Coordinates of C-alpha atoms in Angstrom, one line a residue:
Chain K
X1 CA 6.4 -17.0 -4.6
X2 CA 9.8 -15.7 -5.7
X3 CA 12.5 -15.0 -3.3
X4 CA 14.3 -11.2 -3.6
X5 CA 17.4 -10.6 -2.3
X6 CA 18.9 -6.7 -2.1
X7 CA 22.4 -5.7 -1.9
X8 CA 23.1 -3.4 0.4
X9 CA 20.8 -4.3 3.0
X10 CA 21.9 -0.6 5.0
X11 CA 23.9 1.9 4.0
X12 CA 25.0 5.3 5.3
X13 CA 26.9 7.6 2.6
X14 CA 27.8 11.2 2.2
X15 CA 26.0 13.9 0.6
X16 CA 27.1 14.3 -2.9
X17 CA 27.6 10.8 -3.7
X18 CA 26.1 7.9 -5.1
X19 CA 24.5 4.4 -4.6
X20 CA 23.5 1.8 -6.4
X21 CA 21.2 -0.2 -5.4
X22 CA 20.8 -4.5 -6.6
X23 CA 17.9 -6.6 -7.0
X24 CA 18.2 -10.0 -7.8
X25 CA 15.2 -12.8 -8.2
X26 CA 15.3 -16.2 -8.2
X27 CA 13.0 -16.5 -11.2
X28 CA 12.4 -15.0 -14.4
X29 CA 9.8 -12.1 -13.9
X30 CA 7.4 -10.2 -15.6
X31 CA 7.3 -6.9 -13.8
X32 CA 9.7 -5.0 -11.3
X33 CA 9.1 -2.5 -9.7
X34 CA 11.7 0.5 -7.4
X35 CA 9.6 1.8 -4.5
X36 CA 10.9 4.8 -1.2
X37 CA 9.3 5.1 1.8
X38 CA 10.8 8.1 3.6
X39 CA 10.9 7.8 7.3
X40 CA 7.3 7.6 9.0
X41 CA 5.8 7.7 5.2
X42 CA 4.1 4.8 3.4
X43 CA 5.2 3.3 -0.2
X44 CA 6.1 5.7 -3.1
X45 CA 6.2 4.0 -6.6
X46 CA 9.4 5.5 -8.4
X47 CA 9.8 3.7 -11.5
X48 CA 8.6 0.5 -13.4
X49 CA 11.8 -1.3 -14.0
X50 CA 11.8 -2.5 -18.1
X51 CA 14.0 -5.6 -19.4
X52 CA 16.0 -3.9 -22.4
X53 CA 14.8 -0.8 -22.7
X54 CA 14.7 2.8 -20.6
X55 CA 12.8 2.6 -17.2
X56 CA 9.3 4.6 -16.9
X57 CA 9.5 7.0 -14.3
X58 CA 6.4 8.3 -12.3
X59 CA 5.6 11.9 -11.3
X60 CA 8.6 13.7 -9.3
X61 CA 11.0 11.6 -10.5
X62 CA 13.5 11.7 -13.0
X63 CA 15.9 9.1 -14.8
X64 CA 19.3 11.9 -13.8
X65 CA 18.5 11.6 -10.2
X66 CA 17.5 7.4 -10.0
X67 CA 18.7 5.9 -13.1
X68 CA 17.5 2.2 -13.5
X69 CA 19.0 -0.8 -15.3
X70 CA 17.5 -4.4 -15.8
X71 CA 19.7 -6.2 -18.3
X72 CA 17.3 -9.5 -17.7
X73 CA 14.2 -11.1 -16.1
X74 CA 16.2 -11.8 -12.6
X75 CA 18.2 -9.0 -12.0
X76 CA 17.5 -4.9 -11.8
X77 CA 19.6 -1.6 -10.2
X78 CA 18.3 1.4 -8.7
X79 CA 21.4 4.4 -8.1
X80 CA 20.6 7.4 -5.9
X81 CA 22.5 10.1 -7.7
X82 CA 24.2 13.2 -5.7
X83 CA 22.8 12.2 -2.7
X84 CA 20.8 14.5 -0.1
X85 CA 19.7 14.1 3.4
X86 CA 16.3 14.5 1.9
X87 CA 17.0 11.1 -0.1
X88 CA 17.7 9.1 3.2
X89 CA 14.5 6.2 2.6
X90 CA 13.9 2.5 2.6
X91 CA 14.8 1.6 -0.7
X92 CA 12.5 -1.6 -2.1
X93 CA 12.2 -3.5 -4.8
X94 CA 9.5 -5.7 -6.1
X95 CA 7.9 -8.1 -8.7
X96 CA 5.2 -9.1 -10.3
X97 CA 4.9 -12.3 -11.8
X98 CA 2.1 -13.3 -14.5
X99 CA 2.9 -16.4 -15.6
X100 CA 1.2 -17.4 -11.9
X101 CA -1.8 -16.3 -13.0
X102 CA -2.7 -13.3 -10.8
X103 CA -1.2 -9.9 -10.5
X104 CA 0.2 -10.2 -6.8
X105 CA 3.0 -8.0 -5.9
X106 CA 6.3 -9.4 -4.0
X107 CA 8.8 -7.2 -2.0
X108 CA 12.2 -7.3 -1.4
X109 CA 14.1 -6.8 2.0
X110 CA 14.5 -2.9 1.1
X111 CA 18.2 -1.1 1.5
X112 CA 17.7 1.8 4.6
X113 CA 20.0 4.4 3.2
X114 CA 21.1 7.1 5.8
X115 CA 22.6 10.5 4.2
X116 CA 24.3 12.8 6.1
Chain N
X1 CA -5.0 9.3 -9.6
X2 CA -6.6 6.3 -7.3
X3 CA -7.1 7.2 -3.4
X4 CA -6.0 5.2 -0.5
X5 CA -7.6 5.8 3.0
X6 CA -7.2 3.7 5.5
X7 CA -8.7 3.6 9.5
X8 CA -7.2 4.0 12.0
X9 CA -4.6 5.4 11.9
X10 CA -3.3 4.2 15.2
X11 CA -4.5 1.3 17.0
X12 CA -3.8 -0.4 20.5
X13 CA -4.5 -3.4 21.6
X14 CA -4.2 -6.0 24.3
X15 CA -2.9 -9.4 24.0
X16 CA -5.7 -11.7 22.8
X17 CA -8.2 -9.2 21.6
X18 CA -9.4 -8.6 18.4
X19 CA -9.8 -6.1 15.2
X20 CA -10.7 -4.9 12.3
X21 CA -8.8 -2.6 9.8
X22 CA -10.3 -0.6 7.2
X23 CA -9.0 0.6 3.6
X24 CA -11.5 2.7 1.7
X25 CA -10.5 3.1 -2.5
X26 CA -11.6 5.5 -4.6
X27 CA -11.9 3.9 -7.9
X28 CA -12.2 0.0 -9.5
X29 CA -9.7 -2.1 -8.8
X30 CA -8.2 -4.6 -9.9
X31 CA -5.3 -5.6 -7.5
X32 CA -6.2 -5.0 -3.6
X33 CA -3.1 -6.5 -1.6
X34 CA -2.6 -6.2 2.4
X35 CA 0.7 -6.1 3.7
X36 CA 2.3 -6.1 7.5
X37 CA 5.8 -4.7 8.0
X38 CA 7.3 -5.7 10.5
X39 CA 9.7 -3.4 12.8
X40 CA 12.9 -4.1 10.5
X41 CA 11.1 -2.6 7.9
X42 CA 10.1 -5.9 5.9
X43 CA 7.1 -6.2 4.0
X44 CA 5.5 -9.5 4.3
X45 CA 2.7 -10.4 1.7
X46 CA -0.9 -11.2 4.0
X47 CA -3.5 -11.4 1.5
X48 CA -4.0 -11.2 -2.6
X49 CA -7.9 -10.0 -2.1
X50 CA -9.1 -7.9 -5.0
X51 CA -12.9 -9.1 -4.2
X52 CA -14.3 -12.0 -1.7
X53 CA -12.7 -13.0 1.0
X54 CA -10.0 -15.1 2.6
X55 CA -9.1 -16.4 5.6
X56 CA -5.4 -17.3 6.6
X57 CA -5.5 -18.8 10.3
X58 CA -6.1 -15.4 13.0
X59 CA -6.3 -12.9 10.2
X60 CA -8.9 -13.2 7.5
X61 CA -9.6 -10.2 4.9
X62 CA -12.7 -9.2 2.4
X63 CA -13.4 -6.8 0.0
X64 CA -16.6 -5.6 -1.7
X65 CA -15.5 -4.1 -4.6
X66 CA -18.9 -2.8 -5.8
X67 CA -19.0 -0.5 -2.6
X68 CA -15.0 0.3 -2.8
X69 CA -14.0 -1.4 0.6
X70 CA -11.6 -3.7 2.5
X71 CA -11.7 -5.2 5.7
X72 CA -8.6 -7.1 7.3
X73 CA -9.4 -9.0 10.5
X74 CA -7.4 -9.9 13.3
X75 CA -8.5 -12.4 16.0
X76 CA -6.6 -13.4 19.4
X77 CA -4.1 -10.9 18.7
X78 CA -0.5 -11.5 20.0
X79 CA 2.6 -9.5 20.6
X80 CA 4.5 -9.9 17.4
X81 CA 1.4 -8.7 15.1
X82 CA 2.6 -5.1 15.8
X83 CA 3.5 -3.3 13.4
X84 CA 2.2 -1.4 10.1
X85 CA -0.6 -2.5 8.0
X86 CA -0.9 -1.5 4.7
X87 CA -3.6 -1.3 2.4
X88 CA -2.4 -1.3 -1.5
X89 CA -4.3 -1.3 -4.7
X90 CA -3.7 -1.2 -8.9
X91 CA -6.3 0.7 -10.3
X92 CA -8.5 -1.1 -13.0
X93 CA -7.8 1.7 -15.3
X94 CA -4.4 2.3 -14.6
X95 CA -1.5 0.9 -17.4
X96 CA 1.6 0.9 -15.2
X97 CA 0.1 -2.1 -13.2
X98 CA 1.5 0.2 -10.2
X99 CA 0.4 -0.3 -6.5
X100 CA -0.6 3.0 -4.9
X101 CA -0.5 2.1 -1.2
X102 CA -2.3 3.8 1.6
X103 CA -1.3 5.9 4.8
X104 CA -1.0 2.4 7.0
X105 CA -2.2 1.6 10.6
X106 CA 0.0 1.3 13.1
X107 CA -0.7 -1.5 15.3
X108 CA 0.4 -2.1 18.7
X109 CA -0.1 -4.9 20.9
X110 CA 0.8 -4.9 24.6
X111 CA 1.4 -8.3 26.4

């Protein structure tokens, strides 16, 4: 399966600001994926990640507020925008890879990110 | 979209016994994964299952897809399979190949 690394592994940042988020695989990819789970909460898809073209977003969320970038088949960024304590979440990435065959999912470490 | 339910919510055990988990899904699928995160918040791949079943040493997992069920199993439990189990699926008719993931059981197990 292919190893995901993400940069920061923890962060804790002011209200108002931003952070972007990295995800970097050790093997081309088909699929990536940006997930939150808010404290106590289970996983929230936010956005299917798209090598070389706009990301597509899912319900309650919006490219202004968590734009996305993947500029290959390894590598992919997730930015909180104007941060709020209400954004403080496990961010994770994760990928899907079908040239193994099957559609199994794979998840990153996740970035806790603590606004205050 | 595709519902998630999964029982129990909460479960405690003592060292060495076993369980069963439950995820219920409203729709085909045709992805079913179960995942256990651990307390730093890692989630760590425990079975591909979208029908049959598998075994993988304690733990073991099937799913009858016709009837819209899966069952993860834990034998001789110890210590450090506390944590959160989740139950996650991609619906059959969905074109995002998304996982929509369920509430979770939150397993504890006491020495």
């Amino acid at each position: 399966s292919a190893v995901i690394s993400q940069k920061p592994s923890r962060d804790i940042c002011q209200r108002g600001t931003s952070l972007t988020i990295q995800c970097q695989v050790d093997s081309q990819v088909t699929m990536m994926f940006w997930y939150r789970q808010q404290p106590g909460q289970s996983l929230t898809l936010i956005a299917t990640a798209n090598q070389g073209s706009e990301a597509t977003y899912e319900s309650g969320f919006v490219i202004d507020k968590f734009p996305i970038s993947r500029p290959n088949l390894t590598f992919s960024t997730l930015t909180v925008s104007n941060m709020s304590p209400e954004d403080s979440s496990i961010y994770l990435c994760s990928v899907e890879d079908w040239q193994t065959g099957d559609y199994e999912q794979y998840f990153g470490p996740g970035t806790r990110l603590t606004v205050t | 979209g595709i519902q998630v339910e999964q029982s129990p919510p909460d479960l405690i055990l003592q060292e060495g016994a076993n369980s069963t988990l439950r995820c219920n899904f409203s729709d085909s699928v045709n992805n079913l994964q179960w995942f256990h995160q651990n307390p730093w918040g890692q989630l760590i791949n425990l079975f591909y299952i979208p029908s049959g079943t598998k075994q993988n040493g304690r733990l073991s997992a099937t799913t009858v897809a016709t009837e819209r069920y899966s069952l993860l199993y834990i034998s001789s439990s110890q210590t450090t399979d506390s944590g959160v189990y989740f139950c996650a699926v991609e619906n059959s008719g969905g074109s995002n190949y998304k996982l929509t993931f369920g509430k979770g059981t939150l397993l504890t197990v006491n020495p």
